[in-house]
Amino acid sequence: MPVCLVGDAAYPLQPWLMKPYTGHLNLSRQAFNARLTRAHIVVEGAFRCLKARFRCLLTRLNLSEHNIPPMVAACCVLHNLSERKGEAFLPAWTAEAERMAGQYAQARTATIR
């Protein structure tokens, strides 16, 4: 299976994006939506931890678009290494990151079509 992103119903359907079915759903589509929701929750939790550990991800990254993916990937690698080495991750970090995130306005963006 190719790499896909997990999105919610608000996103436009794309070949690389998995989003829930809408409307009247049969059992298999209900099951798909339930599994996709669980995956979405896991992804949100991972990003919550990543932003708590690396607060630079809470604000606008003053990098070129070309440099943002490697920077985020580096944060992921460092987070995984920290987890593997048993470095402390304090729950207070997540609460503080969520409080800080509320202080930053989301940048105005255009829909990618």
PDB file of C-alpha atoms in Angstrom:
ATOM      1  CA  MET A   1       0.000   0.000   0.000  1.00  0.00           C
ATOM      2  CA  PRO A   2       1.374   3.460  -0.842  1.00  0.00           C
ATOM      3  CA  VAL A   3       2.015   6.100   1.795  1.00  0.00           C
ATOM      4  CA  CYS A   4      -1.147   8.075   2.571  1.00  0.00           C
ATOM      5  CA  LEU A   5      -2.091  10.944   4.819  1.00  0.00           C
ATOM      6  CA  VAL A   6      -5.021  10.675   7.219  1.00  0.00           C
ATOM      7  CA  GLY A   7      -7.517  13.516   6.996  1.00  0.00           C
ATOM      8  CA  ASP A   8     -10.999  14.341   8.147  1.00  0.00           C
ATOM      9  CA  ALA A   9     -14.134  14.811   6.066  1.00  0.00           C
ATOM     10  CA  ALA A  10     -13.365  18.494   5.420  1.00  0.00           C
ATOM     11  CA  TYR A  11     -10.454  17.664   3.120  1.00  0.00           C
ATOM     12  CA  PRO A  12     -10.968  17.125  -0.598  1.00  0.00           C
ATOM     13  CA  LEU A  13     -10.475  13.527  -1.667  1.00  0.00           C
ATOM     14  CA  GLN A  14      -7.016  12.947  -3.145  1.00  0.00           C
ATOM     15  CA  PRO A  15      -5.232   9.737  -4.203  1.00  0.00           C
ATOM     16  CA  TRP A  16      -2.754  10.211  -1.325  1.00  0.00           C
ATOM     17  CA  LEU A  17      -5.351  11.117   1.342  1.00  0.00           C
ATOM     18  CA  MET A  18      -7.544   8.760   3.372  1.00  0.00           C
ATOM     19  CA  LYS A  19     -10.711  10.393   4.696  1.00  0.00           C
ATOM     20  CA  PRO A  20     -13.896   8.977   6.192  1.00  0.00           C
ATOM     21  CA  TYR A  21     -16.908   7.980   4.155  1.00  0.00           C
ATOM     22  CA  THR A  22     -19.956  10.220   4.530  1.00  0.00           C
ATOM     23  CA  GLY A  23     -23.661   9.701   4.075  1.00  0.00           C
ATOM     24  CA  HIS A  24     -25.489   6.393   4.549  1.00  0.00           C
ATOM     25  CA  LEU A  25     -22.833   3.813   5.450  1.00  0.00           C
ATOM     26  CA  ASN A  26     -22.894   0.045   5.179  1.00  0.00           C
ATOM     27  CA  LEU A  27     -21.085  -2.047   7.813  1.00  0.00           C
ATOM     28  CA  SER A  28     -17.768  -2.197   5.958  1.00  0.00           C
ATOM     29  CA  ARG A  29     -17.670   1.599   5.532  1.00  0.00           C
ATOM     30  CA  GLN A  30     -18.590   2.060   9.202  1.00  0.00           C
ATOM     31  CA  ALA A  31     -15.717  -0.257  10.140  1.00  0.00           C
ATOM     32  CA  PHE A  32     -13.347   1.666   7.844  1.00  0.00           C
ATOM     33  CA  ASN A  33     -14.397   4.970   9.429  1.00  0.00           C
ATOM     34  CA  ALA A  34     -13.875   3.554  12.932  1.00  0.00           C
ATOM     35  CA  ARG A  35     -10.353   2.372  12.072  1.00  0.00           C
ATOM     36  CA  LEU A  36      -9.537   5.650  10.340  1.00  0.00           C
ATOM     37  CA  THR A  37     -10.732   7.556  13.411  1.00  0.00           C
ATOM     38  CA  ARG A  38      -8.430   5.469  15.627  1.00  0.00           C
ATOM     39  CA  ALA A  39      -5.517   6.172  13.261  1.00  0.00           C
ATOM     40  CA  HIS A  40      -6.357   9.883  13.302  1.00  0.00           C
ATOM     41  CA  ILE A  41      -6.315   9.897  17.124  1.00  0.00           C
ATOM     42  CA  VAL A  42      -2.886   8.211  17.144  1.00  0.00           C
ATOM     43  CA  VAL A  43      -1.520  10.759  14.653  1.00  0.00           C
ATOM     44  CA  GLU A  44      -2.911  13.675  16.690  1.00  0.00           C
ATOM     45  CA  GLY A  45      -1.301  12.246  19.825  1.00  0.00           C
ATOM     46  CA  ALA A  46       2.037  11.858  18.069  1.00  0.00           C
ATOM     47  CA  PHE A  47       1.983  15.461  16.868  1.00  0.00           C
ATOM     48  CA  ARG A  48       0.930  16.627  20.340  1.00  0.00           C
ATOM     49  CA  CYS A  49       3.996  14.918  21.841  1.00  0.00           C
ATOM     50  CA  LEU A  50       6.263  16.198  19.081  1.00  0.00           C
ATOM     51  CA  LYS A  51       5.103  19.800  19.568  1.00  0.00           C
ATOM     52  CA  ALA A  52       5.464  19.461  23.337  1.00  0.00           C
ATOM     53  CA  ARG A  53       9.074  18.315  23.031  1.00  0.00           C
ATOM     54  CA  PHE A  54      10.013  20.721  20.215  1.00  0.00           C
ATOM     55  CA  ARG A  55       8.239  24.008  20.844  1.00  0.00           C
ATOM     56  CA  CYS A  56       9.615  25.469  17.603  1.00  0.00           C
ATOM     57  CA  LEU A  57       6.849  23.452  15.895  1.00  0.00           C
ATOM     58  CA  LEU A  58       4.211  25.566  17.657  1.00  0.00           C
ATOM     59  CA  THR A  59       5.016  28.693  15.684  1.00  0.00           C
ATOM     60  CA  ARG A  60       5.565  29.620  12.078  1.00  0.00           C
ATOM     61  CA  LEU A  61       8.762  28.006  10.838  1.00  0.00           C
ATOM     62  CA  ASN A  62      10.970  30.654   9.269  1.00  0.00           C
ATOM     63  CA  LEU A  63      12.388  28.178   6.790  1.00  0.00           C
ATOM     64  CA  SER A  64      11.976  27.695   3.091  1.00  0.00           C
ATOM     65  CA  GLU A  65       9.321  25.164   2.120  1.00  0.00           C
ATOM     66  CA  HIS A  66      12.171  22.940   0.936  1.00  0.00           C
ATOM     67  CA  ASN A  67      13.705  22.790   4.433  1.00  0.00           C
ATOM     68  CA  ILE A  68      10.561  22.210   6.496  1.00  0.00           C
ATOM     69  CA  PRO A  69      10.120  18.442   5.818  1.00  0.00           C
ATOM     70  CA  PRO A  70      13.728  17.585   6.810  1.00  0.00           C
ATOM     71  CA  MET A  71      13.430  19.750   9.920  1.00  0.00           C
ATOM     72  CA  VAL A  72      10.209  18.024  11.017  1.00  0.00           C
ATOM     73  CA  ALA A  73      11.778  14.643  10.190  1.00  0.00           C
ATOM     74  CA  ALA A  74      14.784  15.560  12.358  1.00  0.00           C
ATOM     75  CA  CYS A  75      12.415  16.378  15.239  1.00  0.00           C
ATOM     76  CA  CYS A  76      10.751  12.978  14.759  1.00  0.00           C
ATOM     77  CA  VAL A  77      14.099  11.166  14.790  1.00  0.00           C
ATOM     78  CA  LEU A  78      15.281  13.042  17.885  1.00  0.00           C
ATOM     79  CA  HIS A  79      11.969  12.356  19.635  1.00  0.00           C
ATOM     80  CA  ASN A  80      12.211   8.630  18.831  1.00  0.00           C
ATOM     81  CA  LEU A  81      15.826   8.501  20.030  1.00  0.00           C
ATOM     82  CA  SER A  82      14.806  10.246  23.257  1.00  0.00           C
ATOM     83  CA  GLU A  83      11.982   7.747  23.764  1.00  0.00           C
ATOM     84  CA  ARG A  84      14.265   4.801  23.046  1.00  0.00           C
ATOM     85  CA  LYS A  85      16.871   6.076  25.522  1.00  0.00           C
ATOM     86  CA  GLY A  86      14.223   6.512  28.212  1.00  0.00           C
ATOM     87  CA  GLU A  87      14.549  10.299  28.373  1.00  0.00           C
ATOM     88  CA  ALA A  88      11.852  11.881  30.472  1.00  0.00           C
ATOM     89  CA  PHE A  89       8.732  13.216  28.778  1.00  0.00           C
ATOM     90  CA  LEU A  90       6.759  15.211  31.290  1.00  0.00           C
ATOM     91  CA  PRO A  91       2.960  15.407  30.886  1.00  0.00           C
ATOM     92  CA  ALA A  92       3.228  19.071  31.871  1.00  0.00           C
ATOM     93  CA  TRP A  93       5.039  19.685  28.580  1.00  0.00           C
ATOM     94  CA  THR A  94       1.921  18.721  26.637  1.00  0.00           C
ATOM     95  CA  ALA A  95      -0.309  20.971  28.731  1.00  0.00           C
ATOM     96  CA  GLU A  96       2.123  23.866  28.350  1.00  0.00           C
ATOM     97  CA  ALA A  97       2.436  23.313  24.592  1.00  0.00           C
ATOM     98  CA  GLU A  98      -1.359  23.311  24.219  1.00  0.00           C
ATOM     99  CA  ARG A  99      -1.559  26.528  26.236  1.00  0.00           C
ATOM    100  CA  MET A 100       1.157  28.111  24.084  1.00  0.00           C
ATOM    101  CA  ALA A 101      -0.452  26.926  20.847  1.00  0.00           C
ATOM    102  CA  GLY A 102      -3.569  28.887  21.758  1.00  0.00           C
ATOM    103  CA  GLN A 103      -1.476  32.069  21.766  1.00  0.00           C
ATOM    104  CA  TYR A 104      -0.432  31.708  18.135  1.00  0.00           C
ATOM    105  CA  ALA A 105      -2.882  32.515  15.382  1.00  0.00           C
ATOM    106  CA  GLN A 106      -3.072  29.968  12.591  1.00  0.00           C
ATOM    107  CA  ALA A 107      -1.543  31.406   9.427  1.00  0.00           C
ATOM    108  CA  ARG A 108      -3.949  32.146   6.619  1.00  0.00           C
ATOM    109  CA  THR A 109      -3.485  29.498   3.992  1.00  0.00           C
ATOM    110  CA  ALA A 110      -4.925  28.709   0.613  1.00  0.00           C
ATOM    111  CA  THR A 111      -6.522  25.398  -0.223  1.00  0.00           C
ATOM    112  CA  ILE A 112      -4.227  23.122  -2.206  1.00  0.00           C
ATOM    113  CA  ARG A 113      -5.979  21.886  -5.278  1.00  0.00           C
TER     114      ARG A 113
END
